[in-house]
XYZ file of C-alpha atoms in Angstrom:
552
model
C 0.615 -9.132 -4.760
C -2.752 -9.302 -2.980
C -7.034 -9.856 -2.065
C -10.340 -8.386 -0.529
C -14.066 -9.339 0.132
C -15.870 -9.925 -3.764
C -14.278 -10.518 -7.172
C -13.271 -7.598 -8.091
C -15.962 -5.495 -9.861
C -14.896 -3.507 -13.005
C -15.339 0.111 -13.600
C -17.775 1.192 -16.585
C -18.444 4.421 -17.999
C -21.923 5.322 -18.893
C -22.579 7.042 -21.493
C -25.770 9.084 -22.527
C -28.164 7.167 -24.157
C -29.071 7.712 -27.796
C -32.467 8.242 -29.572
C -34.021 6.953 -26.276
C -32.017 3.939 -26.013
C -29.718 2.595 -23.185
C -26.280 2.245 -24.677
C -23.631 -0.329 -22.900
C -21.447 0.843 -20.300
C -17.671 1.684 -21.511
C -15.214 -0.013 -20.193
C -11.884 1.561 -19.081
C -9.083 1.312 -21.698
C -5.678 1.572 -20.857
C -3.926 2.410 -18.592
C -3.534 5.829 -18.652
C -7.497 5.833 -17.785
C -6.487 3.611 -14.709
C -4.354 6.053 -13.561
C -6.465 9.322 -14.494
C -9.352 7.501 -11.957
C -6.486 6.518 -9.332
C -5.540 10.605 -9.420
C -9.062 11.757 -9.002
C -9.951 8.994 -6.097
C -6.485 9.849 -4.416
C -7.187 13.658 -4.633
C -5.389 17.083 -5.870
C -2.985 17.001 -2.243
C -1.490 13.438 -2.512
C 1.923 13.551 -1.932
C 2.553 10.973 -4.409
C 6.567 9.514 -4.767
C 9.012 9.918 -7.623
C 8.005 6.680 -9.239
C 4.367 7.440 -8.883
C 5.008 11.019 -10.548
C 6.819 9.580 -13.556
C 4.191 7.025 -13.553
C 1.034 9.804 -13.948
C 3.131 12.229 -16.057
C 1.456 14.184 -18.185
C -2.198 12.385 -16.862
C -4.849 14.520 -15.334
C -7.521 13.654 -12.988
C -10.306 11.507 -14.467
C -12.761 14.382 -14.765
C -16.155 11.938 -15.289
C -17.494 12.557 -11.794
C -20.045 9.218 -12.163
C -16.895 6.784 -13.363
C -14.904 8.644 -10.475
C -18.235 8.017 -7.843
C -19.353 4.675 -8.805
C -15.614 3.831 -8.007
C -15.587 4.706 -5.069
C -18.940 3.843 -3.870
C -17.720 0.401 -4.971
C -14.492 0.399 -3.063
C -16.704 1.769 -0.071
C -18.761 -1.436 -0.593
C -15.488 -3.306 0.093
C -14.586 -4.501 -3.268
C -11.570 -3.549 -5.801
C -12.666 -1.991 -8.740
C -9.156 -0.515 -9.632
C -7.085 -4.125 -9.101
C -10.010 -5.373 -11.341
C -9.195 -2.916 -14.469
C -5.583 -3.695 -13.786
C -6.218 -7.514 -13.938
C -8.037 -7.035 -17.047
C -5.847 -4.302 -18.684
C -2.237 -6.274 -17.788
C -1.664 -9.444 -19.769
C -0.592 -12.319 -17.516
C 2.449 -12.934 -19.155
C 3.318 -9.075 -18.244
C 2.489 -9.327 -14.768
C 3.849 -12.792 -14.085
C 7.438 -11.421 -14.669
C 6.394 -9.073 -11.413
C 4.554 -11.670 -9.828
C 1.750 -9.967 -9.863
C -0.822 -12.550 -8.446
C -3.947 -11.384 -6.494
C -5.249 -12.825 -3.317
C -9.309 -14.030 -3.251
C -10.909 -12.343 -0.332
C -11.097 -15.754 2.091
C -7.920 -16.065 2.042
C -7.287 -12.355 3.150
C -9.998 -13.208 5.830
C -8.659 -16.355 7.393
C -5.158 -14.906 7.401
C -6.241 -11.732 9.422
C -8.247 -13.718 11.433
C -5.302 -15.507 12.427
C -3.229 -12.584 13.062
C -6.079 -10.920 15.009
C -5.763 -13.940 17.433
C -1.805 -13.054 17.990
C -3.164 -9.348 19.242
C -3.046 -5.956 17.674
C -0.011 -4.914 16.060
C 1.460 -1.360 16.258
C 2.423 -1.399 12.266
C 0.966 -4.056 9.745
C 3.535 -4.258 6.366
C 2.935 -5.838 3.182
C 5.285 -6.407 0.898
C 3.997 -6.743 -2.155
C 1.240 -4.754 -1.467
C -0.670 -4.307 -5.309
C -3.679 -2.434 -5.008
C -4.049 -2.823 -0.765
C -6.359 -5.319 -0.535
C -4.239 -6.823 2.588
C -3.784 -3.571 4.010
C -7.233 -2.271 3.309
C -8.780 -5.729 5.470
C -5.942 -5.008 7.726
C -7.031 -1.412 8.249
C -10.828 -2.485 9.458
C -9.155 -5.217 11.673
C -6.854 -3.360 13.343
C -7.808 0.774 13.537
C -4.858 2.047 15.369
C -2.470 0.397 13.284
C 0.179 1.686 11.296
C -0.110 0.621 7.200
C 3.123 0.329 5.647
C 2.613 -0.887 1.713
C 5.804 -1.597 -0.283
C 5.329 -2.416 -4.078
C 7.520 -2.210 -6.994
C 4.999 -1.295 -9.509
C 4.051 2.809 -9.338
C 0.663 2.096 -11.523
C -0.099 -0.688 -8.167
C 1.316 2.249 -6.281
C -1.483 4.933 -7.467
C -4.095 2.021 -6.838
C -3.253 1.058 -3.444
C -3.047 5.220 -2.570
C -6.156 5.659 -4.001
C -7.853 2.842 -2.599
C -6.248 3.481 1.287
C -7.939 7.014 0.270
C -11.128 6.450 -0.278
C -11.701 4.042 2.998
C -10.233 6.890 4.899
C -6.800 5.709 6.445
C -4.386 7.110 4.290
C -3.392 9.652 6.710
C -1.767 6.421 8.886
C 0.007 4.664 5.806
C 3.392 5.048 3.799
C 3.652 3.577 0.548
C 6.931 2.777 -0.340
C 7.462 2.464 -4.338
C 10.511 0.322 -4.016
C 11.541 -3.369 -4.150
C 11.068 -4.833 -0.332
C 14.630 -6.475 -0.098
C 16.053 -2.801 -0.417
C 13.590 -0.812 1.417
C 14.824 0.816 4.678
C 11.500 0.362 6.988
C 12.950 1.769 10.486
C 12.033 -0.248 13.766
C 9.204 0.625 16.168
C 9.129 -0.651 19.608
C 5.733 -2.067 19.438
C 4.997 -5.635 17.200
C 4.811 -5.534 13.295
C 2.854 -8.074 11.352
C 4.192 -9.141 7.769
C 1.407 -10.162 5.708
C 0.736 -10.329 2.268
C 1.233 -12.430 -1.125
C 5.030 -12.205 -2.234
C 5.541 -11.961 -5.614
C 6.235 -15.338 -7.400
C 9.098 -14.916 -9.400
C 11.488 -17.714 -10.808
C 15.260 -17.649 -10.039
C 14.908 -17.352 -14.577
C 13.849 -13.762 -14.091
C 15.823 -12.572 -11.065
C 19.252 -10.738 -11.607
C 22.678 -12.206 -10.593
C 23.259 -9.599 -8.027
C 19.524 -10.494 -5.919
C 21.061 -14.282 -6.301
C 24.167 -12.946 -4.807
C 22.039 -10.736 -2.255
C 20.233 -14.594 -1.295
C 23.267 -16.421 -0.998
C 24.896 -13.649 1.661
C 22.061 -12.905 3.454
C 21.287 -16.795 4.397
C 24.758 -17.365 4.593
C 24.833 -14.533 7.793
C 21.786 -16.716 9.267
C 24.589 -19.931 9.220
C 22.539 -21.088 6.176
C 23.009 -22.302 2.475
C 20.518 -20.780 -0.218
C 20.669 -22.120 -3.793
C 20.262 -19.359 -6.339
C 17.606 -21.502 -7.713
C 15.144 -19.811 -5.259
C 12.059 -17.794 -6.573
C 11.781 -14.263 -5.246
C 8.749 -15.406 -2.735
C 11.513 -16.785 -0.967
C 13.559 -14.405 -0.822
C 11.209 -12.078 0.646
C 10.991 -14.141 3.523
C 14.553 -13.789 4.466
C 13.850 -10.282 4.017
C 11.070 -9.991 6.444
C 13.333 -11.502 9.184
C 16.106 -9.424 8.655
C 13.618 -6.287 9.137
C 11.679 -8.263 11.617
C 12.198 -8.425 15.853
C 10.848 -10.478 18.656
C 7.534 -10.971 18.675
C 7.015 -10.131 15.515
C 4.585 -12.165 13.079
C 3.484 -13.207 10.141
C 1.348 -14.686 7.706
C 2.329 -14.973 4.020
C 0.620 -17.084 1.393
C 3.015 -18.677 -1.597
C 3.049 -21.343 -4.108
C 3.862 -24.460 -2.005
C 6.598 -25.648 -4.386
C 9.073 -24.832 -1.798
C 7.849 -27.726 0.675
C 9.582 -30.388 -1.359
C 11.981 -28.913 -3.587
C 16.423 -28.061 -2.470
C 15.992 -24.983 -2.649
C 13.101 -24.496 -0.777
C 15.233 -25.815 2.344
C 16.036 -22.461 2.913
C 12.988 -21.718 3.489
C 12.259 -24.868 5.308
C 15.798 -24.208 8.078
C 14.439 -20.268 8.643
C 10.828 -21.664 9.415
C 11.952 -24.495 12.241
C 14.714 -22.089 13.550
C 14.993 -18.089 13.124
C 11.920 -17.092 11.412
C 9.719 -19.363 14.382
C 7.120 -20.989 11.911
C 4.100 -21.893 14.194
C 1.592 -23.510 10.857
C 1.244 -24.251 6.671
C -2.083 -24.805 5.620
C -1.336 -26.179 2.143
C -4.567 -25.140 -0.321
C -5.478 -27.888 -3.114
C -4.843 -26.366 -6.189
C -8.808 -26.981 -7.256
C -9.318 -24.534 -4.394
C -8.194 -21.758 -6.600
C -6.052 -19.858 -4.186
C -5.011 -17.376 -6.687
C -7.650 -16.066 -9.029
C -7.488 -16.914 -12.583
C -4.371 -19.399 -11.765
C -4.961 -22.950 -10.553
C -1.834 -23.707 -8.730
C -1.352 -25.308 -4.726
C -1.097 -22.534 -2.559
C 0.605 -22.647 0.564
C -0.018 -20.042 3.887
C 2.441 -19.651 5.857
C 1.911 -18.477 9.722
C 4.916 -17.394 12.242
C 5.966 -15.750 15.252
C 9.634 -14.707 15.723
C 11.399 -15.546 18.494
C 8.697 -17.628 19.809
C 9.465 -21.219 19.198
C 6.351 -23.420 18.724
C 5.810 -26.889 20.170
C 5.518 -28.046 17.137
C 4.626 -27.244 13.379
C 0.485 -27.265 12.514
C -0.061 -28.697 9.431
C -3.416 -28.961 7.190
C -4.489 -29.744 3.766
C -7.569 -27.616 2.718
C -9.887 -28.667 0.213
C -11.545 -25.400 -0.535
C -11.677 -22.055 0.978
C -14.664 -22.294 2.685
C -13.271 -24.558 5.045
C -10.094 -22.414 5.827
C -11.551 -21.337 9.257
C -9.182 -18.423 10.215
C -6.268 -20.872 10.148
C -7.134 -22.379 13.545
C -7.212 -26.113 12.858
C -4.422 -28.712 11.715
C -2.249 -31.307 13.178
C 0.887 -30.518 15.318
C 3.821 -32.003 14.237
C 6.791 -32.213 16.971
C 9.991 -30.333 15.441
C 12.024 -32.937 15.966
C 9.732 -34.938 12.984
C 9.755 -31.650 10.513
C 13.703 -31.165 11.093
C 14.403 -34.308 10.309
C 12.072 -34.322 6.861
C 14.169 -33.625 4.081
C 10.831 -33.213 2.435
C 7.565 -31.299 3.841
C 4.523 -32.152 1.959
C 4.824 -35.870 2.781
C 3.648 -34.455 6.690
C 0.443 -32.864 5.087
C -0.695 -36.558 4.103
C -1.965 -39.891 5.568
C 0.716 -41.888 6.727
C 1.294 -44.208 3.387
C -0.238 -48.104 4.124
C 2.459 -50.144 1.406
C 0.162 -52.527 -0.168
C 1.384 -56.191 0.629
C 4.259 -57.330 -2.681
C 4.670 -53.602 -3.322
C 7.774 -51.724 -3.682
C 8.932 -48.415 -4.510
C 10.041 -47.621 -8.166
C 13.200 -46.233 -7.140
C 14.011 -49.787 -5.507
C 13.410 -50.830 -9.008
C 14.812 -48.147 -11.338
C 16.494 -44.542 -11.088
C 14.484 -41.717 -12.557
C 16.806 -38.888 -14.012
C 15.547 -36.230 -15.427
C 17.077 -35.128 -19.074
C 20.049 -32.975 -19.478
C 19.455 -29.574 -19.497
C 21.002 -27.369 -22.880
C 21.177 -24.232 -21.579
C 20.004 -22.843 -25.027
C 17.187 -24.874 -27.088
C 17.526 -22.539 -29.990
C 21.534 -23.437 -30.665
C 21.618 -26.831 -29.872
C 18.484 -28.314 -31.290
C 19.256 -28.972 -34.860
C 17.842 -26.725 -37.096
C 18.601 -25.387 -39.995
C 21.704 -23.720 -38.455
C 23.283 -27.418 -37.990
C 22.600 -28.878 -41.749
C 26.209 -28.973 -42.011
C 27.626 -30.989 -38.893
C 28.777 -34.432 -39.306
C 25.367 -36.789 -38.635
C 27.801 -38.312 -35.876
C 27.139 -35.550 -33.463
C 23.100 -35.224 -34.634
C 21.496 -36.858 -32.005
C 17.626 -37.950 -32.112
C 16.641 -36.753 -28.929
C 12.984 -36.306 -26.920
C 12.908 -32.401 -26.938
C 8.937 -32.106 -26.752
C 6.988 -33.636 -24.472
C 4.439 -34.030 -27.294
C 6.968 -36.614 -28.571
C 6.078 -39.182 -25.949
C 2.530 -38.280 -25.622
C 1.753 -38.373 -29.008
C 4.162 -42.337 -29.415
C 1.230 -44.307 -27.265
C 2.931 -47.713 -25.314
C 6.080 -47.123 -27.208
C 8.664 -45.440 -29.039
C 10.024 -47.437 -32.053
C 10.902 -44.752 -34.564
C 13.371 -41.975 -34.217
C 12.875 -40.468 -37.674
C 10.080 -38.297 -36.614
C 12.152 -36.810 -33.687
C 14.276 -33.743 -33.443
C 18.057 -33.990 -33.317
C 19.902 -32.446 -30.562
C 23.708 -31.063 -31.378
C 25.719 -33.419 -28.860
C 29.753 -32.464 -29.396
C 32.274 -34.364 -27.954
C 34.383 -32.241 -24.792
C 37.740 -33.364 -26.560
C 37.175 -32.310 -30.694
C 40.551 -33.524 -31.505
C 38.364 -37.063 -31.836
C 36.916 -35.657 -34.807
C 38.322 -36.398 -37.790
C 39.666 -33.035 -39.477
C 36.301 -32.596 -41.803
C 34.268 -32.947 -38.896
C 36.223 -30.963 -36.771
C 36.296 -27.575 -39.513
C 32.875 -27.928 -39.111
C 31.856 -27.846 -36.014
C 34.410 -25.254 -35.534
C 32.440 -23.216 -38.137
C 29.601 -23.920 -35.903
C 30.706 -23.046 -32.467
C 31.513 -19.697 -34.084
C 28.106 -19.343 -34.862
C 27.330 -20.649 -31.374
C 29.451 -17.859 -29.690
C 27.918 -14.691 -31.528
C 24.104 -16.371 -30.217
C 25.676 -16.340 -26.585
C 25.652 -19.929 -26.184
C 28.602 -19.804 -24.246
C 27.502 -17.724 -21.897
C 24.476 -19.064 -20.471
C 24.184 -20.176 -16.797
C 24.364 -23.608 -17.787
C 27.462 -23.478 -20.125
C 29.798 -21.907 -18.170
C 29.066 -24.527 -15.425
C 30.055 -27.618 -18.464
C 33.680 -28.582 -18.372
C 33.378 -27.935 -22.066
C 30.688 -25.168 -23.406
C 29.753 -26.786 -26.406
C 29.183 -30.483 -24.839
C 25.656 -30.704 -23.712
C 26.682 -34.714 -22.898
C 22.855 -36.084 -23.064
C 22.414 -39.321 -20.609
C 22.333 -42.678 -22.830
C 19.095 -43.837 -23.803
C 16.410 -44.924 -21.337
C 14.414 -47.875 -21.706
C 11.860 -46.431 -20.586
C 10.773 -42.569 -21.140
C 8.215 -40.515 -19.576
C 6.583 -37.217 -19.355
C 6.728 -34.962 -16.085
C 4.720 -31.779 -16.641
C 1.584 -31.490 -17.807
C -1.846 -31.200 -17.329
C -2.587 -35.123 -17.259
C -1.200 -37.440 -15.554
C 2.750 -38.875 -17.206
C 2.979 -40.476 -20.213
C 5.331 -43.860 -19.429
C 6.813 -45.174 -23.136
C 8.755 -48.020 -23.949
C 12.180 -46.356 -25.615
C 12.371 -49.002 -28.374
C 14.441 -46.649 -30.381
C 17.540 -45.630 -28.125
C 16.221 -42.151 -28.541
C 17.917 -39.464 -25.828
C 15.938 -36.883 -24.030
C 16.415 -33.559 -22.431
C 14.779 -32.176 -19.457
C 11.278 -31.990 -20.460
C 11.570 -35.751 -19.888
C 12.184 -38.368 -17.403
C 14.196 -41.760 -17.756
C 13.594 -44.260 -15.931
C 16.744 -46.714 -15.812
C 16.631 -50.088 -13.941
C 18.596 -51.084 -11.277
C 19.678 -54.213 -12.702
C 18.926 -55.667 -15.896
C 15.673 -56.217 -16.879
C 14.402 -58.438 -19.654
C 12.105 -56.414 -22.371
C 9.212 -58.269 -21.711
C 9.299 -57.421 -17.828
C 10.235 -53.631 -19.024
C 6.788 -53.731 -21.031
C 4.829 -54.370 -18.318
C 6.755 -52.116 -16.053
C 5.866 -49.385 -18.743
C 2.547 -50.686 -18.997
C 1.212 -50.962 -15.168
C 2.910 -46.877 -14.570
C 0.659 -46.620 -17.462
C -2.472 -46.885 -16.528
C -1.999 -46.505 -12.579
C 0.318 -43.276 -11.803
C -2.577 -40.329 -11.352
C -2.126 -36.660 -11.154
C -2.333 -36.655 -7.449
C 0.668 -38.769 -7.138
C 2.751 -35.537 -8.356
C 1.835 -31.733 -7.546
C 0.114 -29.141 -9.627
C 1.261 -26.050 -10.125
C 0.411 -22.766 -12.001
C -2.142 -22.847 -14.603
C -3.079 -26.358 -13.071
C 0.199 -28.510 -14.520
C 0.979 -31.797 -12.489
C 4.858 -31.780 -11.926
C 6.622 -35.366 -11.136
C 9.832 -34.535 -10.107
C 12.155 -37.810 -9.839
C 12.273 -38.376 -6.297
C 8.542 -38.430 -6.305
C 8.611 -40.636 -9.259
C 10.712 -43.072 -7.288
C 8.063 -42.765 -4.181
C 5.275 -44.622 -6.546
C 4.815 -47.615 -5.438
C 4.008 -50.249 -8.343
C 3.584 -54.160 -7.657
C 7.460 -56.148 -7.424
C 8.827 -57.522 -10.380
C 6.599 -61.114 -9.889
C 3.437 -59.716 -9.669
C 4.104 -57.415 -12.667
C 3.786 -60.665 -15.033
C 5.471 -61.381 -18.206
């Protein structure tokens, strides 16, 4: 969802003081106080949708006038009293699983700005509207324009009316309470503009059929989509099956999707169909989205307009984002043929002379994945299987970051329950109970999950052998690198670095060692809530000294 021009102010309540002294201001409560204000700033006539109607059932107007007048005389002032009650009243963890991630007015500023450039569009639509800070910027930018805001959320729904009310255009907007890839926006013959902050969702949280929905509507574009993809991408495709020439946009994201497979979806519509024109990638100390400290990426495009080339731009902060006008043009040719995107935000790499890559010196695999912690980390629920199939196993990351240079006892460590595909190589003991266990398994719905049904065998999670050496790749520090003394396994929390060709321990150690104290967080990329991610390919990119210089 979406931003405007302060942080947003809340709304208080005063009451009357008491034996001559000032009492504090009450805050608003819940929700059903939200919406109350929402009713009373929208007004008695708003023709408000189904969703919105079940939403405000059985909720009358706020009737305190001065809460109902100091909100609007602060949304008059241009900031967002309402989205600031929501923020405060909706846990994160509630309004992650809707994405619900508000845009800092700059950003809001620098995008319009941009669009402004392109000319005045007939009809401006965001999709993921929240409480209309996009469209409210959007409505002083461009007067004549038609405001289209879709949202999913009817309590976002009564803010955004309410707010488009009370700065006086809500005559020339629709809401639409309804998800955007199945809203049925008719086409205009003048240009739209998509802008806006799509809701970051992880492919965890979204439903088999959207997945589905991905797969066939890329496919009808002559392109694969992994069902991986977060919904942010997904409401790109969206936006250029509703979009026509002409057409443009400006969206701003998380940039995981400039490196990772299945942000080449993303990556093909943007050099071909979608006509990408410039990212301007925002450091994640920038603090593109409020409360979250994550890289940010903004997106600009023009449909059916093919660019020269692709302006790219790494921004620092967001006073220096500058309407989006600046960057360096990268031919097509270049992008199209980068299987990864960030590497074009950054210097051209100088190799030090006598260093290599670590992938010319070891493979980095990440662990195997369970597809259910709770059933196949040992517990209590496992006491009985045969120790042969109890596996001590690097489940936490704490487990490395806690072992210092190395790892040297697996006593301490969790087991994880690794069955053999064939169990006729049990002997019959073993085999009863296991059996006995993979009952237990079933009723849990171990057999079901995503992962298990894609194992030639359910029940084998078939962990990688031991790495020599392990090491951390999420958190907020930069990776732990331990020396696996141990033959301890790991799952995918972890990373295991595996050499090439043999390696005697001693030259291990100081492999281990120099990663040690010379990998940094800005060697990986940091995400929400300000976690550095290493995936393995980018662990392989580090470039350490060769094997000589390493010593030992």
């Amino acid at each position: 969802m979406t931003g405007l021009k302060k942080k947003p102010a809340d709304v208080r309540r005063a009451p009357a003081a008491r034996r001559g002294h000032p009492q504090e201001p009450r805050l608003i409560q819940n929700e059903r106080e939200l919406i109350a204000l929402c009713l009373a700033l929208a007004g008695r006539g708003a023709s408000l949708s189904a969703a919105e109607r079940a939403a405000a059932k059985g909720i009358a107007p706020m009737a305190d006038r001065s809460m109902v007048e100091r909100a609007r005389r602060l949304i008059g002032q241009g900031s967002d009293p309402l989205g600031g009650v929501f923020l405060r009243l909706r846990s994160s963890e509630v309004r992650r699983r809707l994405g619900a991630v508000y845009t800092p007015a700059p950003i809001v500023e620098s995008m319009l700005s941009w669009c402004a450039e392109q000319g005045a569009p007939e009809r401006v639509i965001d999709p993921g509207a929240g409480s209309g800070r996009y469209l409210m910027a959007a409505a002083l930018r461009f007067p004549q324009a038609r405001l289209i805001g879709v949202e999913l959320d009817p309590v976002a729904a009564l803010m955004l009316r309410a707010n488009l009310t009370v700065h006086g255009c809500i005559e020339r907007a629709t809401i639409v309470v309804e998800d955007f890839r199945q809203a049925a926006l008719e086409r205009i013959d003048g240009r739209t503009l998509f802008i806006g902050n799509p809701p970051y969702v992880r492919h965890h949280e979204i439903g088999e059929a959207w997945k589905n929905w991905f797969a066939e509507s890329a496919h009808s574009y002559g392109l694969r989509a992994s069902k991986l993809a977060g919904l942010h991408i997904h409401f790109f495709l969206r936006a250029l099956q509703l979009a026509q020439p002409n057409d443009i946009g400006a969206f701003i994201t998380s940039a995981e999707w400039l490196d990772v497979n299945y942000g080449a979806t993303l990556r093909r519509l943007l050099a071909d169909q979608l006509g990408g024109v410039a990212v301007h990638v925002l450091d994640a100390r920038a603090m593109p989205f409020e409360n979250t400290a994550t890289t940010g990426a903004i997106t600009c495009f023009k449909v059916g307009q093919p660019s020269q080339g692709l302006r790219v731009r790494a921004v620092e902060s967001m006073e220096t984002l500058n309407g989006l006008s600046k960057g360096d043009v990268v031919p097509w040719d270049n992008v199209r043929k980068a299987a990864r995107w960030s590497p074009l935000f950054k210097p051209a790499r100088v190799v030090p002379e006598g260093y290599v890559e670590l992938g010319e010196l070891c493979r980095v695999h990440r662990g195997q994945v369970t597809g259910s912690n709770d059933v196949w980390i040992a517990g209590e629920h496992a006491r009985r299987l045969p120790g042969s199939v109890l596996i001590p196993t690097i489940t936490r990351a704490r487990d490395l970051l806690s072992a210092g240079a190395q790892l040297d006892d697996a006593q301490p460590l969790r087991c994880v329950v690794d069955l053999p595909a064939d169990l006729d190589v049990l002997d019959a003991e073993a085999k009863k109970a296991v059996k006995r266990f993979l009952t237990w398994a079933r009723q849990q719905g171990a057999d079901q999950s995503y992962i298990a049904r894609h194992r030639k065998a359910w029940w084998s999670v078939g962990l990688k052998q031991p790495a020599p050496i392990l090491s951390t790749y999420m958190a907020r520090r930069a990776p732990a690198f331990v020396r696996n003394l141990c033959d301890a396994r790991h799952i995918n929390i972890a990373h295991g670095l595996y050499p090439r060709q043999d390696m005697p321990a001693a030259k291990l150690d100081a492999l281990a060692s120099w990663l040690r104290h010379n990998v940094i967080t800005e060697d990986g990329r940091t995400y929400a809530g300000g976690l550095t991610k290493f995936e393995p390919k980018e662990l392989e990119r580090v470039l350490i000294p060769n094997l000589d210089a390493l010593g030992a």
